[in-house]
Short mmCIF file of C-alpha atoms in Angstrom, two decimals:
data_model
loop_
_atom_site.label_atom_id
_atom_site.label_comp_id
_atom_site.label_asym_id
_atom_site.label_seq_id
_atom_site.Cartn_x
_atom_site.Cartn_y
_atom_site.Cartn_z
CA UNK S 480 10.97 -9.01 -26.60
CA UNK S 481 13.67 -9.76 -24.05
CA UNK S 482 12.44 -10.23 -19.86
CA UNK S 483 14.12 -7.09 -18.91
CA UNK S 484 12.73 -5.09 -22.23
CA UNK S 485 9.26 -6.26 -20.79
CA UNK S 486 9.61 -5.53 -17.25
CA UNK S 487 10.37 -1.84 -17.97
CA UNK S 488 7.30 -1.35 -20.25
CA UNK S 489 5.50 -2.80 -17.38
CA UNK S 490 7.27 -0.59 -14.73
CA UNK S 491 6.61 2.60 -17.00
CA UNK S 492 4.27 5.38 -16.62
CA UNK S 493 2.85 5.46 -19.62
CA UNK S 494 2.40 1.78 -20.54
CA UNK S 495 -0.51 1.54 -22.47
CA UNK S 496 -2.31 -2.64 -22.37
CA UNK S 497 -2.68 -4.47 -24.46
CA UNK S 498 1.56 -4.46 -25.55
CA UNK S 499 0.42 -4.50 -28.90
CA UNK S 500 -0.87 -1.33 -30.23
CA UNK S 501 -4.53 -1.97 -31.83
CA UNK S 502 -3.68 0.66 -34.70
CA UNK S 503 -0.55 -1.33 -35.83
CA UNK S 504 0.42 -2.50 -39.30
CA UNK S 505 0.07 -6.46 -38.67
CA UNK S 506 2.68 -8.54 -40.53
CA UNK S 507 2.28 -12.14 -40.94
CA UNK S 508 -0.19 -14.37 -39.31
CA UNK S 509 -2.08 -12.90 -36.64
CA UNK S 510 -2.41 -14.19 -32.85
CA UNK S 511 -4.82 -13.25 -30.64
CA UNK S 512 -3.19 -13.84 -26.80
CA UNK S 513 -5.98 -14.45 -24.01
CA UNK S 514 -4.91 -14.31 -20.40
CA UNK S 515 -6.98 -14.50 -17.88
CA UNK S 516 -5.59 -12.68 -15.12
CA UNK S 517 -3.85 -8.58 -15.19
CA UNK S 518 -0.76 -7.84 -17.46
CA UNK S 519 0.97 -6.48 -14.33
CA UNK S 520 0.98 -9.82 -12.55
CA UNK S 521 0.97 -12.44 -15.51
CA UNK S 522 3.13 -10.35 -18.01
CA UNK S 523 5.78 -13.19 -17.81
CA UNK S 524 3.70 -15.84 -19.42
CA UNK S 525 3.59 -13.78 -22.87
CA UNK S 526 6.76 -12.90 -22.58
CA UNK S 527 7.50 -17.00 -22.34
CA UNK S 528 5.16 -17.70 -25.53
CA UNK S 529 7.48 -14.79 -27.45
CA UNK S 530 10.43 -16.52 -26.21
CA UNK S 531 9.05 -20.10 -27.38
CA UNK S 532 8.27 -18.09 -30.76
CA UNK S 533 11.27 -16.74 -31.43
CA UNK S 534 13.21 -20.16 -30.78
CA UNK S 535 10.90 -21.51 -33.52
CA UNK S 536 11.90 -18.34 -35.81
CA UNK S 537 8.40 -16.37 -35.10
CA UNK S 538 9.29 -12.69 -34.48
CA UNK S 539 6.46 -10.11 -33.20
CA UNK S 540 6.06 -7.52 -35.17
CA UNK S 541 8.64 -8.62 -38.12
CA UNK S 542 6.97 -12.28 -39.24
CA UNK S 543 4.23 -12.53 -36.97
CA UNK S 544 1.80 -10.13 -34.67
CA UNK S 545 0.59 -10.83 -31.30
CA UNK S 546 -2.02 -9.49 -30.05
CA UNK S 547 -2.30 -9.64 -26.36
CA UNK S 548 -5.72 -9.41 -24.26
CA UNK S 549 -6.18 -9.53 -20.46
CA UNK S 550 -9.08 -10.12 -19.26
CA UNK S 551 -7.89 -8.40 -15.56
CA UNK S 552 -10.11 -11.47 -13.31
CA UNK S 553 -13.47 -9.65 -15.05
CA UNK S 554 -15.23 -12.64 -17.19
CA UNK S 555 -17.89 -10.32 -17.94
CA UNK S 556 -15.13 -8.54 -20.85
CA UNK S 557 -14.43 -11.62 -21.94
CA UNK S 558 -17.18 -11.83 -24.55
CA UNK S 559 -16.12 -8.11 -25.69
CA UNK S 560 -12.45 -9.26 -25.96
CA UNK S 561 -13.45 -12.25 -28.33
CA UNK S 562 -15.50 -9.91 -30.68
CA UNK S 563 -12.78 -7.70 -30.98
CA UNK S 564 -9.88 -10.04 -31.94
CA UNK S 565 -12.61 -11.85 -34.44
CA UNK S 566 -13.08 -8.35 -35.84
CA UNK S 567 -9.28 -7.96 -36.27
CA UNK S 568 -9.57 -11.37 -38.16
CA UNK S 569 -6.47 -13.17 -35.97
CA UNK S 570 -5.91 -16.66 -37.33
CA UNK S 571 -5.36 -18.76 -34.25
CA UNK S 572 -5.98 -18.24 -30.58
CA UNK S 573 -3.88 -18.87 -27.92
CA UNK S 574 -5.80 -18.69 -24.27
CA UNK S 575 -4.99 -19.57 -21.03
CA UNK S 576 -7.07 -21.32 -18.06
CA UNK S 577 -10.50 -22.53 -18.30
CA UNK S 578 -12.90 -20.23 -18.54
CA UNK S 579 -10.55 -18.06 -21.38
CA UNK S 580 -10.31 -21.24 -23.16
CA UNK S 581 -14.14 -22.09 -23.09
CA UNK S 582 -14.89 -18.66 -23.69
CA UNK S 583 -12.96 -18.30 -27.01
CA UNK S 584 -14.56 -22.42 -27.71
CA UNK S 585 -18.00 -20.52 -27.00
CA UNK S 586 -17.39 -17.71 -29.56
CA UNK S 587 -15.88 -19.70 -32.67
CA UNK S 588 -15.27 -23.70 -33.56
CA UNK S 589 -13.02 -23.01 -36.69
CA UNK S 590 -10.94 -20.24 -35.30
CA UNK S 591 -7.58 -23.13 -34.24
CA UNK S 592 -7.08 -22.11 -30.29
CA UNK S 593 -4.32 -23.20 -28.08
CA UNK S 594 -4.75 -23.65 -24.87
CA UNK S 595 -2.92 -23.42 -21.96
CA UNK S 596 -3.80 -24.45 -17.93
CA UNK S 597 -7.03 -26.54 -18.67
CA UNK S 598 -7.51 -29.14 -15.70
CA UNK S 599 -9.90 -31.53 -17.72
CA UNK S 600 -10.60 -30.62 -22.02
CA UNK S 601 -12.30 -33.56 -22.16
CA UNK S 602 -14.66 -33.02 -19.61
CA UNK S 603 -15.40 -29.60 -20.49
CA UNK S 604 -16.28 -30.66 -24.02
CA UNK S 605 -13.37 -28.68 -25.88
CA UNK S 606 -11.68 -32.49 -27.18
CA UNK S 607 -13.27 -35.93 -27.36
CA UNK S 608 -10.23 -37.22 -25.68
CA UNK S 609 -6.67 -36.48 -25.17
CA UNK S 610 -5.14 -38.36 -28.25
CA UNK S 611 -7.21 -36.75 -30.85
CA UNK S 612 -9.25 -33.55 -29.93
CA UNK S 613 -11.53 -33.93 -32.63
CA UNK S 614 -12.52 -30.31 -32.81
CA UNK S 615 -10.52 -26.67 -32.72
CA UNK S 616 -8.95 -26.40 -29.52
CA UNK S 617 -5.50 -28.47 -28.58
CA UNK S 618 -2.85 -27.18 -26.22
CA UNK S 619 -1.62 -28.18 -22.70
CA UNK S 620 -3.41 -29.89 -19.85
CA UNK S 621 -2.48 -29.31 -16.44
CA UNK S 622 -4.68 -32.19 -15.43
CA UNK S 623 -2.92 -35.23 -13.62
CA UNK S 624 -4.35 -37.50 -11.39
CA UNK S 625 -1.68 -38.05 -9.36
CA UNK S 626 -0.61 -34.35 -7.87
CA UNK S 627 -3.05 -33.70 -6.28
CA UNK S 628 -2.39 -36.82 -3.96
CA UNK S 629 0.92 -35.91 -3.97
CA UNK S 630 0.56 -31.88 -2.72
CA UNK S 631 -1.22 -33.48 0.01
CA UNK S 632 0.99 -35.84 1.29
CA UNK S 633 3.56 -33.13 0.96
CA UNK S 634 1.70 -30.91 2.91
CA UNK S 635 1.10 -33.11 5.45
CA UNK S 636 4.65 -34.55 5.94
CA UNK S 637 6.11 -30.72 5.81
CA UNK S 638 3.32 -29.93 8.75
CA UNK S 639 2.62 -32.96 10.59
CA UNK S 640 -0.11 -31.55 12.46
CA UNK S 641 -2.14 -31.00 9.63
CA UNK S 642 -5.82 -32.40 10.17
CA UNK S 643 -8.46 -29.73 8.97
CA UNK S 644 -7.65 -28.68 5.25
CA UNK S 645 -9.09 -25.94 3.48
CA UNK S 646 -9.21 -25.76 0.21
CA UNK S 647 -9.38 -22.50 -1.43
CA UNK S 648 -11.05 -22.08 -5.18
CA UNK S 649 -12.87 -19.59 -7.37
CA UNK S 650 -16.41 -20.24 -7.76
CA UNK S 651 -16.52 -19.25 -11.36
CA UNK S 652 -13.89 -21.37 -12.90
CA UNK S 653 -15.92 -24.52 -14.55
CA UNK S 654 -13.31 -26.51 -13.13
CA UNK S 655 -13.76 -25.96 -9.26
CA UNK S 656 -16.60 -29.02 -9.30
CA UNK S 657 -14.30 -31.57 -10.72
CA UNK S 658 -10.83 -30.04 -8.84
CA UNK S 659 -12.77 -30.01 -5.72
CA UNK S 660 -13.89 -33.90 -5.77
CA UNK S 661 -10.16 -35.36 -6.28
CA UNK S 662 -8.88 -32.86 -3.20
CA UNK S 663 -11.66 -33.93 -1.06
CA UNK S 664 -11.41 -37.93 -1.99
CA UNK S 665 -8.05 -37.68 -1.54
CA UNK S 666 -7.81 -35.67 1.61
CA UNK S 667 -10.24 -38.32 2.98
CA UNK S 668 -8.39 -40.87 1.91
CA UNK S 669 -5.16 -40.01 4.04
CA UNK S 670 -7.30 -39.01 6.90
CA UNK S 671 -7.57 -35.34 6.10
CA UNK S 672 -10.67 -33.63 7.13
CA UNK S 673 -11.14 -30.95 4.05
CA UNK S 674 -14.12 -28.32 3.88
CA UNK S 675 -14.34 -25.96 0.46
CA UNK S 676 -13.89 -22.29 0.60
CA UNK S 677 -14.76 -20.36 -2.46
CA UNK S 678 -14.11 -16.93 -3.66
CA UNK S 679 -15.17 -15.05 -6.51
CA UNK S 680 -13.43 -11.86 -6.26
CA UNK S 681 -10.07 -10.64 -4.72
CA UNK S 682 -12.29 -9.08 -1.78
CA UNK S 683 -13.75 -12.36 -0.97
CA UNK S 684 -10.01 -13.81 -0.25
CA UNK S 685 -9.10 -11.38 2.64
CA UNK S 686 -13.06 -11.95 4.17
CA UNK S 687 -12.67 -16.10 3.61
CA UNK S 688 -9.98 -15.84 5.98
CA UNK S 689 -11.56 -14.11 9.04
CA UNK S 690 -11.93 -16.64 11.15
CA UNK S 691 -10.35 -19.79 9.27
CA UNK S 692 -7.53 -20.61 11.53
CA UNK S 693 -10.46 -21.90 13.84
CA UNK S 694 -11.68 -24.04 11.43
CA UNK S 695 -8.54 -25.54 9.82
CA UNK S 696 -5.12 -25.88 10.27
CA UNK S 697 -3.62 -25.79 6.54
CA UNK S 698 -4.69 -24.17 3.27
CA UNK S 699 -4.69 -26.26 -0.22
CA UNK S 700 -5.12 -23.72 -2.94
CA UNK S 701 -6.22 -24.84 -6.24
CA UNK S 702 -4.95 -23.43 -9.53
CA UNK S 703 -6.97 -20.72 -11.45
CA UNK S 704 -6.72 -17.46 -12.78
CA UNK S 705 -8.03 -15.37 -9.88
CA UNK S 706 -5.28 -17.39 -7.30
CA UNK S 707 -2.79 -17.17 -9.45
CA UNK S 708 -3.52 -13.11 -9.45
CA UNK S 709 -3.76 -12.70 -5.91
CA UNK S 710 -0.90 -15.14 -5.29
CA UNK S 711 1.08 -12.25 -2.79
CA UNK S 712 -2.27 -11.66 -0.97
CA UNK S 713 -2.69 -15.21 -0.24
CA UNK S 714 0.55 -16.44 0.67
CA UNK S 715 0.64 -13.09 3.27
CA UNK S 716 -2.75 -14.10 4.56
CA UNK S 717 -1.69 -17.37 4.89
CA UNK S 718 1.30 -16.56 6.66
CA UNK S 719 -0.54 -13.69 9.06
CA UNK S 720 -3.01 -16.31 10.34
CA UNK S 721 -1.09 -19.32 10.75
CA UNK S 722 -2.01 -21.68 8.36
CA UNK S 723 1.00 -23.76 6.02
CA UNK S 724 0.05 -23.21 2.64
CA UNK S 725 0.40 -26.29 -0.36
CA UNK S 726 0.63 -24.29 -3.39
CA UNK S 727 -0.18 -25.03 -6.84
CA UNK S 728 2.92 -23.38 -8.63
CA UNK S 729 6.42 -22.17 -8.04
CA UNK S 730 4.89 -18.23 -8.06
CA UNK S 731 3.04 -18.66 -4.76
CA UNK S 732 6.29 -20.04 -3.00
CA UNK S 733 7.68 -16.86 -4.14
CA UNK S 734 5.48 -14.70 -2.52
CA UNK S 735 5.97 -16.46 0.31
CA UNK S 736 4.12 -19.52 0.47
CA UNK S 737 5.20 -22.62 1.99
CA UNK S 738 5.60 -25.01 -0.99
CA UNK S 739 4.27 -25.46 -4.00
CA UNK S 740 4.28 -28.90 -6.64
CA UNK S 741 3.39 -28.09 -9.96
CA UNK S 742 4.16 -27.77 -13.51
CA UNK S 743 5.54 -24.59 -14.17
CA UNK S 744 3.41 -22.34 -15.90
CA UNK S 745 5.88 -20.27 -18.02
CA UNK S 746 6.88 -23.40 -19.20
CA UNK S 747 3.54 -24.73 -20.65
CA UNK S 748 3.28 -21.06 -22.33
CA UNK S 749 6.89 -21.87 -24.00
CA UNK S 750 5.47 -25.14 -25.00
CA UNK S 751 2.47 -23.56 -26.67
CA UNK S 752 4.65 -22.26 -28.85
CA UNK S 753 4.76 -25.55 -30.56
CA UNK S 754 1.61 -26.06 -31.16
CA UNK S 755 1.57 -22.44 -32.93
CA UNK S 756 4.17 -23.49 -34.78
CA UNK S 757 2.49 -26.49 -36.29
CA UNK S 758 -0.62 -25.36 -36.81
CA UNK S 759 0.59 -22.08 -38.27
CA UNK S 760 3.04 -24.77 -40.90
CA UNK S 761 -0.43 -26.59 -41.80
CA UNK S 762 -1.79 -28.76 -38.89
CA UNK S 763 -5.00 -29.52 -37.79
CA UNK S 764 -5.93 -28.58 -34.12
CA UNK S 765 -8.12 -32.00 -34.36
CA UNK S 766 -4.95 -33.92 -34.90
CA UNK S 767 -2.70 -32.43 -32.80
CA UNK S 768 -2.86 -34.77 -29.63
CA UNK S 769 -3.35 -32.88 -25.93
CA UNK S 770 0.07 -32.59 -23.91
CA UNK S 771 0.18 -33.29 -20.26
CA UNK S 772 2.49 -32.07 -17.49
CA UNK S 773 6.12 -33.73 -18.00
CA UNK S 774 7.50 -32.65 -15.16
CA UNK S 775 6.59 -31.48 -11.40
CA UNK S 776 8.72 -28.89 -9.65
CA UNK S 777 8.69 -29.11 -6.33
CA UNK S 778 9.72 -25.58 -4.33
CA UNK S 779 9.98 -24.97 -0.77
CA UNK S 780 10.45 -21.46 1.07
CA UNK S 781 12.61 -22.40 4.12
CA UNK S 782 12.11 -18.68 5.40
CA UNK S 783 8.60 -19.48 5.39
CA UNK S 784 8.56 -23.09 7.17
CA UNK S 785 10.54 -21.15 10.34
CA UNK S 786 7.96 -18.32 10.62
CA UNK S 787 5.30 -21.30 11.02
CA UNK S 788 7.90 -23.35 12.70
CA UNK S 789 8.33 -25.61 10.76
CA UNK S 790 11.65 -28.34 9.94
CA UNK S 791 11.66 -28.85 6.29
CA UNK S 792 12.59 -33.01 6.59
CA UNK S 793 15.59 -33.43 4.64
CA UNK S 794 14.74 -36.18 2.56
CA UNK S 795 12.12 -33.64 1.20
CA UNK S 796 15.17 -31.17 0.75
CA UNK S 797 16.63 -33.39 -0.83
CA UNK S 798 14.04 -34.01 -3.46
CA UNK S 799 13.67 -30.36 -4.01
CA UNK S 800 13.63 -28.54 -6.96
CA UNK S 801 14.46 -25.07 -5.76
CA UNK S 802 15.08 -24.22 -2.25
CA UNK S 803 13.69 -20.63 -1.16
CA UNK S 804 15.72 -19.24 2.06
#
């Protein structure tokens, strides 16, 4: 399916989720697709595994059938999503985030799932270590010690005045805890003053913010599925009370967020690909070892630094990825 092919099934009337009918004749192996967040927002991650696929030589529909399940920010379908793509008897699972990726763990450990977006596996019991899972589940990590350091030195050299941090997060994602302990060591340790704010639900995000600007003078959001959904509403809320925004991916800069340093999430979802790929030619998930973020983009929305006024420094300019004006 070509980018433009999907945007206009997503920009019809009629568009019926999941893309891939239930009642269809399935050819080839069968994968069961897990995101997270709404097909409307996150629509351009599947169409980045398909892409992935068909550079291997996996075709939808001709050698192959995806089928793709949102979970639409709801955990509580999650389970029901599971049991129907067991029933369907897919052979391998690819999820994205956290609390997909546990969920699917939860409901099978034969079922081969790769993952996609998971800050810690080994902590979360899904692999007994990077090198060799051990178990079902291998995929992409979007753990690294080092960024989040690094988004907060950004942050503060792109808004000097930065002393009070919040840092925004979803309650229900099982990595919050663990996320929430490197930002607030490492806030500390640059002389950052950070306080947690936690929402479960897209309402929560516009109440959170009633009254923040008193209490901090930047925002540090964290990656997860329920961000990453409401990544417009943020960046705008952000930008109507005053507070420079360090964003986890690229996305958020383009809704208008101030900058973002990340690994680029349609990329990881092309890299899954791989993984299908091998697993789908004979390999074991156990022996497949975890991949890590290769590269950080760093993206900066000019437009946005002058509403806040703001001087991007040019050595950071420099630096830059991709330039937003």
């Amino acid at each position: 399916m070509r980018r433009r092919d999907f945007i206009s099934l997503v920009s019809g009337s009629a568009v019926a989720w999941p893309l891939a009918a239930r009642g269809q004749k399935k050819r080839g192996p069968v994968i069961g697709f897990i995101d997270p967040g709404l097909a409307q927002a996150n629509g351009s991650f599947l169409v980045s595994f398909l892409e992935g696929m068909r550079e291997l030589g996996w075709r939808d529909g001709e050698n192959m059938t995806v089928l793709d399940r949102w979970v639409e920010n709801q955990p509580a379908q999650l389970p029901g999503i599971m049991a129907g793509l067991l029933a369907e008897r897919v052979d391998l699972l690819v999820t994205g985030g956290s609390l997909v990726t546990n969920g699917a763990r939860a409901a099978t450990d034969s079922l081969p799932i790769v993952m996609v977006a998971v800050g810690d596996p080994v902590a979360f019991g899904l692999a007994q270590s990077l090198a060799r899972p051990g178990g079902n589940v291998t995929g992409l990590s979007n753990v690294s010690l080092d960024l989040v350091a690094k988004r907060l030195q950004l942050l503060v050299e792109i808004a000097p005045a930065t002393k009070r941090v919040a840092v925004l997060a979803d309650s229900r994602d099982p990595g919050t805890p663990t996320y929430w302990l490197q930002t607030r060591d490492n806030a500390t340790r640059i002389g950052l003053t950070p306080q947690l704010v936690e929402v479960a639900t897209a309402d929560d995000i516009d109440s959170v913010f009633i009254g923040l600007p008193e209490r901090a003078d930047a925002l540090f959001v964290t990656i997860n599925p329920l961000t990453v959904a409401n990544r417009t509403k943020i960046a705008t809320l952000a930008l109507a009370n005053g507070l420079p925004t360090s964003c986890p991916i690229r996305d958020f800069v383009v809704a208008g967020g101030l900058q973002s340093s990340g690994s680029s999430l349609q990329n990881d979802f092309r890299r899954a690909a791989d993984f299908v790929d091998r697993i789908l030619k004979g390999a074991r998930p156990a022996d497949l070892p975890i991949m890590q973020p290769t590269k950080f983009e760093l993206v900066i929305n000019v437009k946005t630094a002058g509403a806040f006024g703001l001087t991007v420094p040019p050595t950071m300019l420099a630096i830059a990825d991709e330039v937003i004006e």
